[in-house]
PDB file of C-alpha atoms in Angstrom:
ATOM      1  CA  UNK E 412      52.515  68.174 141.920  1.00  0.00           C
ATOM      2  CA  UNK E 413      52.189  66.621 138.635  1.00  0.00           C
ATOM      3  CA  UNK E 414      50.335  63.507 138.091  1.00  0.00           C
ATOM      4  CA  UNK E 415      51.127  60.157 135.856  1.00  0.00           C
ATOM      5  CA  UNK E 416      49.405  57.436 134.321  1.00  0.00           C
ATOM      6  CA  UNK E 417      51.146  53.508 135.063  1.00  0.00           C
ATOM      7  CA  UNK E 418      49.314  52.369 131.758  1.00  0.00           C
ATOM      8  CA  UNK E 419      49.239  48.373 131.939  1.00  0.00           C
ATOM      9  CA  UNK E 420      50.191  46.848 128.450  1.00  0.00           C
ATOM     10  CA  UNK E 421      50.004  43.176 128.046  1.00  0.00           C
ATOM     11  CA  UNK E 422      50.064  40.509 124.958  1.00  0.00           C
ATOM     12  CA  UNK E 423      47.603  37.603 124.841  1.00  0.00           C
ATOM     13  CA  UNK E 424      50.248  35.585 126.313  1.00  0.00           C
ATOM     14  CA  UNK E 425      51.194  38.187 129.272  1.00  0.00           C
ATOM     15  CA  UNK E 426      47.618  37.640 129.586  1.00  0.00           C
ATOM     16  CA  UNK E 427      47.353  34.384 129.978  1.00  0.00           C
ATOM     17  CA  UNK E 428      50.175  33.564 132.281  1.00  0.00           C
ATOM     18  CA  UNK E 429      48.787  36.417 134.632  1.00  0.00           C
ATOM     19  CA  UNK E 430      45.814  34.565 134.578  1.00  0.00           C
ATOM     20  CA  UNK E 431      47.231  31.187 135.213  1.00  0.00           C
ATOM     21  CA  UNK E 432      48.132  32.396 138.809  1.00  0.00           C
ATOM     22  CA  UNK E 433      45.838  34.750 139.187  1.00  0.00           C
ATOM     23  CA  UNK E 434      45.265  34.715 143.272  1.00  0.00           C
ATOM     24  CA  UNK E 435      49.275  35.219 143.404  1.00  0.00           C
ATOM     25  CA  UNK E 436      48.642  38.210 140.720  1.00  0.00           C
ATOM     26  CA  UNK E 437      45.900  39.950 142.920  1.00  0.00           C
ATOM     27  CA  UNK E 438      47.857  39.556 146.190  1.00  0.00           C
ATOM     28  CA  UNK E 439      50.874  40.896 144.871  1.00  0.00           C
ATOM     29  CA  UNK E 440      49.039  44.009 142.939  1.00  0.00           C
ATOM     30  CA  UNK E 441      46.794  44.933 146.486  1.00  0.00           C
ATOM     31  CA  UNK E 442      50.262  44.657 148.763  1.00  0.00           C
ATOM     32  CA  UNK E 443      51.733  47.250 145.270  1.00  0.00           C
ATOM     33  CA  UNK E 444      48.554  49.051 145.990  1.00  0.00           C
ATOM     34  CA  UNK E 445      49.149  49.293 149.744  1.00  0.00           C
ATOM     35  CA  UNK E 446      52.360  50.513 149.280  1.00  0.00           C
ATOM     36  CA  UNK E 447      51.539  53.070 147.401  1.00  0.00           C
ATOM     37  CA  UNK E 448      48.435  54.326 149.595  1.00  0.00           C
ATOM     38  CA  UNK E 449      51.184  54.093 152.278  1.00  0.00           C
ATOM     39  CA  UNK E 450      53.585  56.410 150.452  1.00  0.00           C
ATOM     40  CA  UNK E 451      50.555  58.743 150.166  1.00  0.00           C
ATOM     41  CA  UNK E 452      51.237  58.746 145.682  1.00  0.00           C
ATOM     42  CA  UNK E 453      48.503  56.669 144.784  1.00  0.00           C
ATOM     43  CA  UNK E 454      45.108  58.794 143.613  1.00  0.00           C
ATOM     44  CA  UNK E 455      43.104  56.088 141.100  1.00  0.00           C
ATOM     45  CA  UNK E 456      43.990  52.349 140.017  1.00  0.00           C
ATOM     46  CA  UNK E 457      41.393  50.341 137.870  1.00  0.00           C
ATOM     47  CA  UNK E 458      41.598  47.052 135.488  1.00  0.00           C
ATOM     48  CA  UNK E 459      40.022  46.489 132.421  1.00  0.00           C
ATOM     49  CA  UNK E 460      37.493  43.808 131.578  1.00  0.00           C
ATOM     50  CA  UNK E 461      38.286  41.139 129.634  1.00  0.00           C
ATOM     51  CA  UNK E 462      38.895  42.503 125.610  1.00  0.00           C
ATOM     52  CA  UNK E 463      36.545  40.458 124.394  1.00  0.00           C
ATOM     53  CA  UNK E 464      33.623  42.135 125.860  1.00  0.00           C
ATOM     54  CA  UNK E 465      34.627  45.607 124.672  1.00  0.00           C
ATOM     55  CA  UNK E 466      33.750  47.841 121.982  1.00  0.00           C
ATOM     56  CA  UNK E 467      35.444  49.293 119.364  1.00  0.00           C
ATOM     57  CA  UNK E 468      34.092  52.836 117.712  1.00  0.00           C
ATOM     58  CA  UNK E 469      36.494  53.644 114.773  1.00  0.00           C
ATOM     59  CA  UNK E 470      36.448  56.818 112.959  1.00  0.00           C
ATOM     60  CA  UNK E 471      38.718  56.130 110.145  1.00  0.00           C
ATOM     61  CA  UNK E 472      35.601  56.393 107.387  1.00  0.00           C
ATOM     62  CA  UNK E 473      32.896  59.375 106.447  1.00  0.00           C
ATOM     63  CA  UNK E 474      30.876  57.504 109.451  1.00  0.00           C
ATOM     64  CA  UNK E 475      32.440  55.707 112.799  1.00  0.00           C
ATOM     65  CA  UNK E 476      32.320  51.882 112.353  1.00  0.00           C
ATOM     66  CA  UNK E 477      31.184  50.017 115.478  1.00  0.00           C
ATOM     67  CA  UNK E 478      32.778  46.788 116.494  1.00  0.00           C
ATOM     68  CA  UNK E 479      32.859  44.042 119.106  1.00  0.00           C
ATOM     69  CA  UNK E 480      35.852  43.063 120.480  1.00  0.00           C
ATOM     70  CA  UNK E 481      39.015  44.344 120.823  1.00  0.00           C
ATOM     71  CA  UNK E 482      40.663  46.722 118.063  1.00  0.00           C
ATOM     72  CA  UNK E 483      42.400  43.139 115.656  1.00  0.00           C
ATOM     73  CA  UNK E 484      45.391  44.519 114.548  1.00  0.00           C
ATOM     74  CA  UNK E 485      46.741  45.749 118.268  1.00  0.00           C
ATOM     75  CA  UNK E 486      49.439  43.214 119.516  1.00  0.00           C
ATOM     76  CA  UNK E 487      49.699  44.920 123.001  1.00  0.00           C
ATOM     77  CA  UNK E 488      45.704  45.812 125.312  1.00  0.00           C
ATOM     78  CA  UNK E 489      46.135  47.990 127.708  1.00  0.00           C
ATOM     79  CA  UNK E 490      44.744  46.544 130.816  1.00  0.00           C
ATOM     80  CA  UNK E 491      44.423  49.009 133.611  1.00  0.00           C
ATOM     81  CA  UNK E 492      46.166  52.027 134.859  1.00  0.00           C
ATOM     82  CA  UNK E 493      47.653  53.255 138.125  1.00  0.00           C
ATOM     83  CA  UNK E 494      47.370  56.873 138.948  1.00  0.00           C
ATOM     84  CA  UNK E 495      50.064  58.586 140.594  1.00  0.00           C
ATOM     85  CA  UNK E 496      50.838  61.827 142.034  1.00  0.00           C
ATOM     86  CA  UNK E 497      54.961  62.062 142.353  1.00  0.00           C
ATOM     87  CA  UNK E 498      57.499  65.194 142.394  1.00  0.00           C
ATOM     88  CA  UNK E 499      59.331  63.943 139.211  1.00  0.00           C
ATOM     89  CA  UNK E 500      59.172  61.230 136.468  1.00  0.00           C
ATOM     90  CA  UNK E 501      61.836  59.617 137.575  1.00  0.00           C
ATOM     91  CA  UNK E 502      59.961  58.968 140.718  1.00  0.00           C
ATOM     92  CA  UNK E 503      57.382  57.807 138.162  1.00  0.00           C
ATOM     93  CA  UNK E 504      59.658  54.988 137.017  1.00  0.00           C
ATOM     94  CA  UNK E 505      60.593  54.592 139.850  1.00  0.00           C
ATOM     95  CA  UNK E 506      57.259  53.195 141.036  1.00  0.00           C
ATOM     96  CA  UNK E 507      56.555  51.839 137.564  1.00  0.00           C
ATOM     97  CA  UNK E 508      59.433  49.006 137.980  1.00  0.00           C
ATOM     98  CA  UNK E 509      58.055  47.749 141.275  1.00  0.00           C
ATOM     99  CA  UNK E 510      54.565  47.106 139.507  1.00  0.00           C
ATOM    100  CA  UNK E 511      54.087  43.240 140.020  1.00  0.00           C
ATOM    101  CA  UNK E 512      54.031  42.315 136.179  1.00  0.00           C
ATOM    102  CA  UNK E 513      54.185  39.100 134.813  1.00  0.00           C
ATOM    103  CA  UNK E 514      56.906  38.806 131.821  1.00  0.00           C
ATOM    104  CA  UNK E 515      56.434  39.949 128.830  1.00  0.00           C
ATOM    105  CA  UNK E 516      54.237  42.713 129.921  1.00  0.00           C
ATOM    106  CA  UNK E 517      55.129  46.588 129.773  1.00  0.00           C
ATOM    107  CA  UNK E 518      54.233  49.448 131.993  1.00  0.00           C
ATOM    108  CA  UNK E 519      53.841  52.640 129.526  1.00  0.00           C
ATOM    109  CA  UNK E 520      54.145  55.838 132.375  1.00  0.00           C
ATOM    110  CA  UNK E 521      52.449  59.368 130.962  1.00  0.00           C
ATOM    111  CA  UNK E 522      52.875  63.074 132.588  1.00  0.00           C
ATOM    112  CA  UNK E 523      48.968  63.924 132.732  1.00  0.00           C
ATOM    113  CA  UNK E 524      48.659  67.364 130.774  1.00  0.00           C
ATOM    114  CA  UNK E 525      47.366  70.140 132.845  1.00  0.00           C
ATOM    115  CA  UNK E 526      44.497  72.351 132.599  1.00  0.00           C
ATOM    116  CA  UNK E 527      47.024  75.034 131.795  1.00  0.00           C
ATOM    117  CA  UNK E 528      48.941  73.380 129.213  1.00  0.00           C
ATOM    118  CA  UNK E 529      45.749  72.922 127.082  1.00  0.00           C
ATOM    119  CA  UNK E 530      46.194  75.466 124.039  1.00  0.00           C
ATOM    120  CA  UNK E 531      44.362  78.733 124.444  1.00  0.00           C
ATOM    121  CA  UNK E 532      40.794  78.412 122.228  1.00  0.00           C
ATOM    122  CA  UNK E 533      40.317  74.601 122.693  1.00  0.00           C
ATOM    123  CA  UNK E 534      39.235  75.154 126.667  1.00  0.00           C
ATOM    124  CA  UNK E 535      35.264  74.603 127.123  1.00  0.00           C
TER     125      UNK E 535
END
């Protein structure tokens, strides 16, 4: 069955009105996360850290540039990730538009490539 990635996009001020009721946010996401354990769809779900405590590596030069912080010129952070195992994409979407997000925020949904679909010669 194939597998997709809920990728959780937000701005800095998605952000901050998620974190302006942030008890309401969690209790919401764990009963979304119950439901989904329920359903028997749900195989990984994680958030992200605060940006500001990550790392940037970028490779654009001869040698990768280090950084602290999040990447400057990215308007949208992705946040966290549900992982789903569903019989279609449409039953991707489906459970994409019952994520609890706060507006302003987007929910980006990927097919997770296969082993198989990797092209022949790149496999380790």
């Amino acid at each position: 069955m194939p597998r997709y990635m809920l990728i959780m996009r937000g701005t800095d001020e998605s952000n901050a009105a998620m974190m302006a009721s942030i008890d309401e946010a969690m209790a919401a996401t764990g009963r979304f996360i119950e439901d989904m354990m329920k359903a028997g769809v749900l195989l990984a779900a994680e958030g992200l850290d605060d940006p500001a405590r990550g790392v940037v590596v970028d490779f654009g030069g001869e040698t990768p540039v280090v950084t602290d912080g999040p990447y400057g010129e990215t308007r949208e952070l992705f946040g966290g990730y549900f992982l789903i195992e569903v019989a279609t994409g449409e039953e991707a979407v489906e459970w994409a538009t019952r994520v609890p997000a706060v507006r302003g925020s987007k929910i980006e949904i990927r097919r997770v490539a296969e082993a198989d679909e990797v092209p022949p010669g790149s496999r380790a």
